[in-house]
Short mmCIF file of C-alpha atoms and ligand atoms in Angstrom, two decimals:
data_model
loop_
_atom_site.label_atom_id
_atom_site.label_comp_id
_atom_site.label_asym_id
_atom_site.label_seq_id
_atom_site.Cartn_x
_atom_site.Cartn_y
_atom_site.Cartn_z
CA UNK J 15 0.00 0.00 0.00
CA UNK J 16 1.20 3.51 -0.78
CA UNK J 17 2.42 5.47 2.18
CA UNK J 18 0.64 8.53 3.51
CA UNK J 19 2.30 11.78 2.48
CA UNK J 20 2.13 12.91 6.13
CA UNK J 21 4.29 9.88 7.01
CA UNK J 22 6.83 10.51 4.28
CA UNK J 23 5.09 9.01 1.24
CA UNK J 24 4.32 10.64 -2.10
CA UNK J 25 1.33 13.03 -2.14
CA UNK J 26 -1.53 11.62 -4.21
CA UNK J 27 -2.23 14.94 -5.96
CA UNK J 28 -0.43 18.04 -7.07
CA UNK J 29 -2.53 20.85 -5.58
CA UNK J 30 -4.90 22.46 -8.10
CA UNK J 31 -4.87 26.20 -8.77
CA UNK J 32 -7.21 28.07 -6.44
CA UNK J 33 -10.75 28.84 -7.63
CA UNK J 34 -10.95 31.97 -9.73
CA UNK J 35 -13.16 34.28 -7.71
CA UNK J 36 -14.63 36.88 -8.05
CA UNK J 37 -15.77 35.95 -11.55
CA UNK J 38 -15.44 39.40 -13.13
CA UNK J 39 -16.11 39.26 -16.89
CA UNK J 40 -15.17 41.42 -19.87
CA UNK J 41 -18.79 42.62 -19.85
CA UNK J 42 -18.39 43.83 -16.27
CA UNK J 43 -15.20 45.63 -17.24
CA UNK J 44 -17.07 47.18 -20.17
CA UNK J 45 -19.89 48.37 -17.90
CA UNK J 46 -17.42 49.85 -15.41
CA UNK J 47 -15.37 51.50 -18.15
CA UNK J 48 -18.52 53.04 -19.59
CA UNK J 49 -19.36 54.53 -16.19
CA UNK J 50 -15.87 55.96 -15.83
CA UNK J 51 -15.90 57.41 -19.35
CA UNK J 52 -19.17 59.17 -18.55
CA UNK J 53 -17.88 60.34 -15.15
CA UNK J 54 -20.84 58.52 -13.63
CA UNK J 55 -19.37 57.84 -10.19
CA UNK J 56 -22.17 58.97 -7.90
CA UNK J 57 -25.95 59.13 -7.97
CA UNK J 58 -28.32 61.28 -5.95
CA UNK J 59 -31.34 59.04 -6.33
CA UNK J 60 -32.10 55.50 -7.47
CA UNK J 61 -30.62 55.82 -10.94
CA UNK J 62 -28.48 54.08 -13.53
CA UNK J 63 -26.58 51.04 -12.30
CA UNK J 64 -27.97 51.34 -8.77
CA UNK J 65 -31.54 51.29 -10.02
CA UNK J 66 -30.74 48.38 -12.35
CA UNK J 67 -29.29 46.39 -9.44
CA UNK J 68 -32.26 47.16 -7.19
CA UNK J 69 -34.68 46.18 -9.96
CA UNK J 70 -32.72 42.95 -10.43
CA UNK J 71 -33.20 41.95 -6.78
CA UNK J 72 -36.82 43.11 -6.70
CA UNK J 73 -37.71 41.13 -9.79
CA UNK J 74 -35.76 38.02 -8.89
CA UNK J 75 -37.33 37.89 -5.44
CA UNK J 76 -40.74 39.31 -6.34
CA UNK J 77 -40.37 41.89 -3.58
CA UNK J 78 -41.95 45.32 -3.31
CA UNK J 79 -38.76 47.18 -2.34
CA UNK J 80 -35.01 46.80 -2.72
CA UNK J 81 -32.40 49.24 -1.43
CA UNK J 82 -28.75 48.96 -2.47
CA UNK J 83 -26.24 50.09 0.17
CA UNK J 84 -22.47 50.10 0.61
CA UNK J 85 -22.09 46.85 2.59
CA UNK J 86 -23.96 43.87 3.98
CA UNK J 87 -23.35 45.30 7.43
CA UNK J 88 -25.07 48.53 6.31
CA UNK J 89 -27.97 46.47 4.95
CA UNK J 90 -28.31 44.70 8.31
CA UNK J 91 -28.03 47.99 10.22
CA UNK J 92 -30.70 49.48 7.94
CA UNK J 93 -32.90 46.41 8.49
CA UNK J 94 -32.67 46.65 12.29
CA UNK J 95 -33.22 50.41 12.11
CA UNK J 96 -36.22 49.64 9.90
CA UNK J 97 -37.74 47.62 12.73
CA UNK J 98 -37.82 50.74 14.91
CA UNK J 99 -36.07 49.09 17.87
CA UNK J 100 -36.23 50.99 21.16
CA UNK J 101 -33.44 51.09 23.77
CA UNK J 102 -33.08 47.69 25.41
CA UNK J 103 -35.16 45.84 22.81
CA UNK J 104 -33.84 42.34 22.29
CA UNK J 105 -33.10 40.56 19.03
CA UNK J 106 -32.46 36.82 19.16
CA UNK J 107 -29.46 36.01 16.95
CA UNK J 108 -27.45 32.87 16.21
CA UNK J 109 -24.26 32.55 18.28
CA UNK J 110 -22.54 31.08 15.19
CA UNK J 111 -22.56 33.52 12.27
CA UNK J 112 -20.51 36.36 10.83
CA UNK J 113 -20.47 39.11 13.44
CA UNK J 114 -22.41 41.61 11.29
CA UNK J 115 -25.56 39.51 11.75
CA UNK J 116 -25.75 40.68 15.35
CA UNK J 117 -23.45 43.65 16.03
CA UNK J 118 -25.55 46.38 14.32
CA UNK J 119 -28.31 45.68 16.88
CA UNK J 120 -26.09 47.48 19.42
CA UNK J 121 -25.95 50.52 17.14
CA UNK J 122 -29.77 50.60 17.22
CA UNK J 123 -29.63 50.68 21.05
CA UNK J 124 -30.86 47.10 21.11
CA UNK J 125 -29.41 43.96 22.65
CA UNK J 126 -28.49 40.92 20.56
CA UNK J 127 -29.46 37.82 22.54
CA UNK J 128 -27.40 34.90 21.32
CA UNK J 129 -29.00 31.50 20.77
CA UNK J 130 -27.72 28.03 19.95
CA UNK J 131 -27.53 26.45 16.51
CA UNK J 132 -28.31 23.02 15.12
CA UNK J 133 -25.23 20.82 15.75
CA UNK J 134 -25.47 19.31 12.25
CA UNK J 135 -25.85 22.50 10.21
CA UNK J 136 -24.55 25.36 12.37
CA UNK J 137 -27.83 27.19 11.61
CA UNK J 138 -30.09 28.84 14.23
CA UNK J 139 -32.05 26.08 15.98
CA UNK J 140 -35.82 26.79 16.08
CA UNK J 141 -36.16 24.54 19.15
CA UNK J 142 -33.89 26.81 21.19
CA UNK J 143 -35.71 30.10 20.57
CA UNK J 144 -38.40 29.93 23.25
CA UNK J 145 -35.82 29.81 26.05
CA UNK J 146 -34.68 33.33 25.09
CA UNK J 147 -38.08 35.06 25.04
CA UNK J 148 -38.53 38.02 27.39
CA UNK J 149 -41.03 40.89 27.35
CA UNK J 150 -38.34 42.89 25.51
CA UNK J 151 -37.88 40.44 22.63
CA UNK J 152 -38.76 42.21 19.37
CA UNK J 153 -37.18 40.21 16.59
CA UNK J 154 -35.24 37.16 15.47
CA UNK J 155 -32.38 37.40 12.98
CA UNK J 156 -31.34 34.25 11.17
CA UNK J 157 -28.34 33.46 8.95
CA UNK J 158 -28.65 31.09 6.00
CA UNK J 159 -25.18 29.71 6.71
CA UNK J 160 -22.84 28.64 3.91
CA UNK J 161 -25.74 28.80 1.43
CA UNK J 162 -27.97 26.38 3.36
CA UNK J 163 -31.38 27.85 4.25
CA UNK J 164 -32.56 27.97 7.85
CA UNK J 165 -35.87 26.32 8.72
CA UNK J 166 -37.93 29.41 7.95
CA UNK J 167 -41.31 27.74 8.34
CA UNK J 168 -40.66 26.99 11.97
CA UNK J 169 -38.84 30.23 12.68
CA UNK J 170 -41.58 32.41 11.16
CA UNK J 171 -44.30 30.38 12.94
CA UNK J 172 -42.53 31.00 16.25
CA UNK J 173 -42.18 34.70 15.44
CA UNK J 174 -45.86 35.05 14.50
CA UNK J 175 -46.94 33.32 17.67
CA UNK J 176 -44.95 35.81 19.77
CA UNK J 177 -45.39 38.96 17.69
CA UNK J 178 -41.72 39.17 16.63
CA UNK J 179 -40.24 40.50 13.42
CA UNK J 180 -37.92 38.24 11.39
CA UNK J 181 -34.74 39.46 9.70
CA UNK J 182 -33.02 37.13 7.22
CA UNK J 183 -29.27 37.49 6.76
CA UNK J 184 -28.92 36.13 3.22
CA UNK J 185 -25.31 37.26 2.78
CA UNK J 186 -24.02 33.71 2.25
CA UNK J 187 -27.05 32.41 0.36
CA UNK J 188 -27.93 34.50 -2.71
CA UNK J 189 -30.23 32.28 -4.78
CA UNK J 190 -30.95 29.63 -2.12
CA UNK J 191 -34.55 28.47 -1.67
CA UNK J 192 -36.58 26.73 0.99
CA UNK J 193 -40.20 25.79 1.58
CA UNK J 194 -41.12 26.89 -1.93
CA UNK J 195 -39.62 30.38 -1.85
CA UNK J 196 -36.24 32.10 -2.21
CA UNK J 197 -34.41 33.04 0.98
CA UNK J 198 -35.13 36.67 1.71
CA UNK J 199 -38.85 36.11 1.13
CA UNK J 200 -39.74 34.43 4.42
CA UNK J 201 -39.18 37.18 6.99
CA UNK J 202 -40.10 40.86 7.24
CA UNK J 203 -36.84 42.15 5.83
CA UNK J 204 -33.73 40.58 4.32
CA UNK J 205 -30.13 41.72 3.98
CA UNK J 206 -27.66 40.50 1.35
CA UNK J 207 -23.95 41.33 1.40
CA UNK J 208 -22.24 41.95 -1.95
CA UNK J 209 -18.73 41.65 -0.49
CA UNK J 210 -16.15 39.96 -2.70
CA UNK J 211 -16.68 36.40 -1.36
CA UNK J 212 -20.45 36.36 -1.84
CA UNK J 213 -22.27 34.65 -4.71
CA UNK J 214 -23.12 38.10 -6.10
CA UNK J 215 -20.37 40.61 -5.60
CA UNK J 216 -19.85 44.37 -5.87
CA UNK J 217 -16.51 44.12 -4.06
CA UNK J 218 -18.15 46.04 -1.23
CA UNK J 219 -21.92 46.49 -1.14
CA UNK J 220 -25.23 45.20 0.12
CA UNK J 221 -28.94 45.02 -0.68
CA UNK J 222 -31.95 45.23 1.63
CA UNK J 223 -35.21 43.66 0.44
CA UNK J 224 -38.65 44.03 2.01
CA UNK J 225 -42.35 44.22 1.22
CA UNK J 226 -42.94 46.45 4.23
CA UNK J 227 -43.26 50.11 3.29
CA UNK J 228 -42.49 51.38 6.80
CA UNK J 229 -39.33 49.28 7.13
CA UNK J 230 -38.25 50.43 3.67
CA UNK J 231 -38.76 54.13 4.40
CA UNK J 232 -36.86 53.88 7.68
CA UNK J 233 -34.04 51.96 5.97
CA UNK J 234 -33.81 54.61 3.23
CA UNK J 235 -33.69 57.37 5.85
CA UNK J 236 -30.87 55.77 7.84
CA UNK J 237 -28.36 55.94 5.00
CA UNK J 238 -29.79 58.28 2.37
CA UNK J 239 -30.92 61.89 2.17
CA UNK J 240 -31.98 64.67 -0.21
CA UNK J 241 -33.00 63.18 -3.60
CA UNK J 242 -33.28 59.52 -2.61
CA UNK J 243 -34.88 60.44 0.70
CA UNK J 244 -37.41 62.77 -0.89
CA UNK J 245 -38.23 60.35 -3.70
CA UNK J 246 -38.76 57.28 -1.55
CA UNK J 247 -39.90 58.54 1.84
CA UNK J 248 -43.44 59.75 1.19
CA UNK J 249 -45.63 58.41 4.01
CA UNK J 250 -47.55 60.67 6.37
CA UNK J 251 -45.42 59.33 9.19
CA UNK J 252 -41.98 60.01 7.69
CA UNK J 253 -42.42 62.18 4.57
CA UNK J 254 -41.08 65.28 6.29
CA UNK J 255 -37.82 63.58 7.29
CA UNK J 256 -36.71 62.01 4.02
CA UNK J 257 -34.69 65.07 3.06
CA UNK J 258 -32.37 65.02 6.06
CA UNK J 259 -32.41 61.29 6.67
CA UNK J 260 -31.04 60.04 9.99
CA UNK J 261 -27.41 60.89 9.66
CA UNK J 262 -25.51 58.23 7.72
CA UNK J 263 -24.39 57.84 4.14
CA UNK J 264 -24.81 54.24 3.02
CA UNK J 265 -24.89 54.90 -0.73
CA UNK J 266 -23.29 52.18 -2.85
CA UNK J 267 -20.66 53.15 -5.44
CA UNK J 268 -22.01 52.94 -9.01
CA UNK J 269 -18.96 50.85 -9.99
CA UNK J 270 -19.86 48.29 -7.33
CA UNK J 271 -23.49 48.34 -8.42
CA UNK J 272 -22.44 47.66 -12.03
CA UNK J 273 -20.30 44.68 -10.98
CA UNK J 274 -23.12 43.27 -8.85
CA UNK J 275 -25.71 43.74 -11.60
CA UNK J 276 -23.54 41.66 -13.93
CA UNK J 277 -22.91 39.05 -11.23
CA UNK J 278 -26.62 38.76 -10.44
CA UNK J 279 -27.31 37.89 -14.08
CA UNK J 280 -24.77 35.02 -13.77
CA UNK J 281 -25.95 33.79 -10.37
CA UNK J 282 -27.85 30.73 -11.61
CA UNK J 283 -24.93 29.61 -13.75
CA UNK J 284 -22.58 29.90 -10.77
CA UNK J 285 -24.95 28.03 -8.45
CA UNK J 286 -25.57 25.27 -10.99
CA UNK J 287 -21.84 24.76 -11.52
CA UNK J 288 -21.22 24.58 -7.78
CA UNK J 289 -24.16 22.23 -7.24
CA UNK J 290 -22.79 19.87 -9.93
CA UNK J 291 -19.31 19.86 -8.35
CA UNK J 292 -20.37 19.51 -4.72
CA UNK J 293 -23.31 17.21 -5.48
CA UNK J 294 -20.77 14.91 -7.12
CA UNK J 295 -18.27 15.23 -4.27
CA UNK J 296 -21.01 14.74 -1.66
CA UNK J 297 -22.14 11.50 -3.28
CA UNK J 298 -18.53 10.24 -3.13
CA UNK J 299 -18.10 11.33 0.51
CA UNK J 300 -21.30 9.45 1.37
CA UNK J 301 -19.36 6.22 0.77
CA UNK J 302 -16.23 7.21 2.72
CA UNK J 303 -16.18 6.58 6.48
CA UNK J 304 -15.16 9.46 8.72
CA UNK J 305 -16.63 12.25 6.59
CA UNK J 306 -20.17 13.18 5.52
CA UNK J 307 -21.44 15.84 3.13
CA UNK J 308 -23.14 18.90 4.71
CA UNK J 309 -26.57 18.02 6.08
CA UNK J 310 -29.34 19.10 3.71
CA UNK J 311 -32.55 19.36 5.72
CA UNK J 312 -36.00 18.54 4.32
CA UNK J 313 -37.15 22.14 3.92
CA UNK J 314 -34.23 22.96 1.61
CA UNK J 315 -35.22 23.32 -2.07
CA UNK J 316 -32.01 24.83 -3.39
CA UNK J 317 -28.57 25.17 -1.83
CA UNK J 318 -26.46 28.16 -2.91
CA UNK J 319 -22.95 26.87 -2.16
CA UNK J 320 -20.85 29.65 -0.61
CA UNK J 321 -17.12 30.38 -0.94
CA UNK J 322 -16.41 27.14 0.88
CA UNK J 323 -18.03 23.76 1.14
CA UNK J 324 -18.25 22.32 4.66
CA UNK J 325 -18.52 18.56 5.11
CA UNK J 326 -18.54 17.13 8.64
CA UNK J 327 -15.91 14.95 10.27
CA UNK J 328 -17.10 11.78 12.03
CA UNK J 329 -14.24 10.85 14.39
CA UNK J 330 -16.07 7.79 15.77
CA UNK J 331 -15.88 6.12 12.36
CA UNK J 332 -12.09 6.47 12.39
CA UNK J 333 -11.47 5.22 15.91
CA UNK J 334 -11.39 8.71 17.39
CA UNK J 335 -8.60 10.01 15.13
CA UNK J 336 -8.30 13.72 16.07
CA UNK J 337 -9.76 16.03 13.44
CA UNK J 338 -6.56 18.09 13.15
CA UNK J 339 -4.49 14.98 12.41
CA UNK J 340 -7.04 13.94 9.79
CA UNK J 341 -7.06 17.33 8.06
CA UNK J 342 -3.25 17.57 8.15
CA UNK J 343 -2.99 14.13 6.53
CA UNK J 344 -5.53 15.01 3.85
CA UNK J 345 -3.78 18.29 3.13
CA UNK J 346 -0.47 16.48 2.80
CA UNK J 347 -2.05 14.44 -0.02
CA UNK J 348 -2.72 17.70 -1.92
CA UNK J 349 -6.39 18.20 -1.00
CA UNK J 350 -6.94 21.75 0.37
CA UNK J 351 -8.96 20.62 3.40
CA UNK J 352 -9.01 23.06 6.34
CA UNK J 353 -11.28 23.87 9.28
CA UNK J 354 -13.32 27.02 9.94
CA UNK J 355 -11.40 29.42 12.14
CA UNK J 356 -13.80 32.18 13.29
CA UNK J 357 -14.82 31.93 16.93
CA UNK J 358 -18.54 32.00 17.72
CA UNK J 359 -19.91 35.33 18.92
CA UNK J 360 -20.37 34.24 22.53
CA UNK J 361 -16.60 33.77 22.82
CA UNK J 362 -15.78 37.25 21.45
CA UNK J 363 -14.69 39.90 23.95
CA UNK J 364 -17.71 42.06 23.07
CA UNK J 365 -20.02 39.42 24.54
CA UNK J 366 -17.85 38.33 27.44
CA UNK J 367 -16.71 41.45 29.24
CA UNK J 368 -19.11 42.93 31.79
CA UNK J 369 -17.17 46.19 31.67
CA UNK J 370 -17.58 46.59 27.89
CA UNK J 371 -20.60 48.15 26.33
CA UNK J 372 -20.99 50.02 23.10
CA UNK J 373 -21.19 53.77 23.58
CA UNK J 374 -24.71 53.85 22.25
CA UNK J 375 -26.10 51.31 24.66
CA UNK J 376 -27.68 52.55 27.88
CA UNK J 377 -26.16 50.76 30.84
CA UNK J 378 -28.17 50.67 34.04
CA UNK J 379 -30.80 48.97 31.93
CA UNK J 380 -29.58 45.68 33.26
CA UNK J 381 -30.12 44.00 29.92
CA UNK J 382 -26.51 43.78 28.79
CA UNK J 383 -25.62 40.13 28.69
CA UNK J 384 -22.34 38.47 29.48
CA UNK J 385 -21.61 35.01 28.15
CA UNK J 386 -19.35 32.41 29.73
CA UNK J 387 -18.50 30.94 26.35
CA UNK J 388 -19.68 27.39 27.03
CA UNK J 389 -23.46 27.78 26.91
CA UNK J 390 -24.13 26.59 23.39
CA UNK J 391 -23.43 22.86 22.89
CA UNK J 392 -24.84 22.98 19.33
CA UNK J 393 -22.21 25.54 18.32
CA UNK J 394 -19.41 23.48 19.86
CA UNK J 395 -20.61 20.25 18.26
CA UNK J 396 -20.74 21.91 14.85
CA UNK J 397 -17.35 23.64 15.11
CA UNK J 398 -15.68 20.45 16.35
CA UNK J 399 -16.73 18.61 13.18
CA UNK J 400 -16.89 21.23 10.42
CA UNK J 401 -14.33 20.83 7.63
CA UNK J 402 -13.77 23.21 4.77
CA UNK J 403 -12.94 22.92 1.07
CA UNK J 404 -12.85 25.75 -1.49
CA UNK J 405 -15.70 26.01 -4.01
CA UNK J 406 -15.14 25.96 -7.75
CA UNK J 407 -17.94 27.41 -9.88
CA UNK J 408 -16.85 25.95 -13.22
CA UNK J 409 -17.41 22.22 -13.48
CA UNK J 410 -14.46 20.21 -12.19
CA UNK J 411 -15.54 16.55 -12.05
CA UNK J 412 -11.92 15.28 -12.21
CA UNK J 413 -10.89 17.48 -9.32
CA UNK J 414 -13.85 16.37 -7.18
CA UNK J 415 -12.98 12.73 -7.89
CA UNK J 416 -9.32 13.35 -7.07
CA UNK J 417 -10.19 15.03 -3.77
CA UNK J 418 -12.39 12.07 -2.82
CA UNK J 419 -9.46 9.73 -3.64
CA UNK J 420 -7.08 11.79 -1.50
CA UNK J 421 -9.50 11.64 1.41
CA UNK J 422 -10.06 7.92 0.87
CA UNK J 423 -6.33 7.28 1.00
CA UNK J 424 -6.13 8.89 4.45
CA UNK J 425 -9.22 7.02 5.66
CA UNK J 426 -7.67 3.74 4.52
CA UNK J 427 -4.64 4.49 6.72
CA UNK J 428 -6.64 5.90 9.65
CA UNK J 429 -5.59 3.19 12.06
CA UNK J 430 -1.87 3.62 11.39
CA UNK J 431 -2.29 7.37 11.68
CA UNK J 432 -4.10 7.03 14.97
CA UNK J 433 -1.41 4.77 16.40
CA UNK J 434 1.37 7.07 15.27
CA UNK J 435 -0.44 10.02 16.80
CA UNK J 436 -1.10 8.15 20.07
CA UNK J 437 2.61 7.25 20.25
CA UNK J 438 3.46 10.97 19.95
CA UNK J 439 5.17 10.38 16.63
CA UNK J 440 3.31 13.12 14.72
CA UNK J 441 3.86 16.84 14.89
CA UNK J 442 0.17 17.48 14.20
C1 LIG N 524 -20.44 38.73 4.57
C2 LIG N 524 -21.45 38.69 5.61
C3 LIG N 524 -22.01 39.86 6.19
C4 LIG N 524 -21.49 41.26 6.04
O1 LIG N 524 -21.16 41.70 4.88
P1 LIG N 524 -20.21 42.95 4.55
O2 LIG N 524 -20.66 43.26 3.19
O3 LIG N 524 -18.81 42.46 4.63
O4 LIG N 524 -20.51 44.04 5.51
C5 LIG N 524 -23.05 39.71 7.08
N1 LIG N 524 -23.50 38.50 7.42
C6 LIG N 524 -22.99 37.38 6.93
C7 LIG N 524 -23.57 36.08 7.35
C8 LIG N 524 -21.93 37.42 6.01
O5 LIG N 524 -21.42 36.28 5.55
#
């Protein structure tokens, strides 16, 4: 039998070139060049490339309103501001997500209340929500993690029962669908990031989508003023304030909007390519002990694979071989297998230090929460098992097959690897 590369043998594969991403095309470059030639580098209202991008999201999602902004974080901030949170209002948020899902709640004088995730998917667990309800709970924010939709039927049913708003963070899941509808169409308001890693990218940018006129007007006012504010903020309640807005500038750059408009038109091609690659790889992993493809729950109609693909490690099937030894051995064979590195929110200093509070939050309210860092077993179970591979959008059947072979080689030698590790003979 061939020797493992980690133990001095020949690697099975020569590492492939990294995925080409973002997928900027000549057409995108043409659209950007045209803007620059015309000196079209800012808009006062919803015009030109910004309007085209907003129309693209509105039409694709069948939504009443779309607002392009300069980041996904701005879109989330605008969404929470849209909900009209009052000081001390609580928003239940997953403890495992990118930080921008929860942090802008502080800026709205609210309190993010962290909740556990499903140990198999890393996605907000509907069963855990009730434990976090208080009279101050106003909303739930959910992340469709790594392109896999949350269980929106159960989350929206819970929210309806308790009179809560639902915010969907769709930043990692452009184009995903569940329970018969696209993500972003289940809650009251949705935020999409257009940062360079996302399925649709402006480089830096974001989009907010809602059917709710009041949320939309408030979102417009947070980050827009004068023309856009006057055009779009027309209700009796807010019409007088559209001109000044509420103090921020969240306008997206027309160049970013042009890139994202082009990328949105290619979204289905990208998602189909990724689904072919990772559907193929997943079917191969199904037959290899020690590793399983990401769990696809029943409500999921369409996965929108994100910048990485995250199978799960099953140590029990390899005699308890530590996950870091396994990944090091697979990497040595030329398969770019890594593990997620971001800590969950409840282990970040911002959620752990009783002395820390954002300047905008009113202390004395007794609602600022401090986390020990060990309260969410679902988060820990997911992180302990999650593996990570890069996603290719163009079809690469040979590469997927080669990766599966590299992993299989390590699995075949798991016992030897385990013994060597137990004897202290491995650096990993
Ligand atoms: C990328 C991302 C964001 C924030 O996006 P920016 O555009 O970088 O501000 C928010 N939430 C999630 C889940 C993300 O992945």
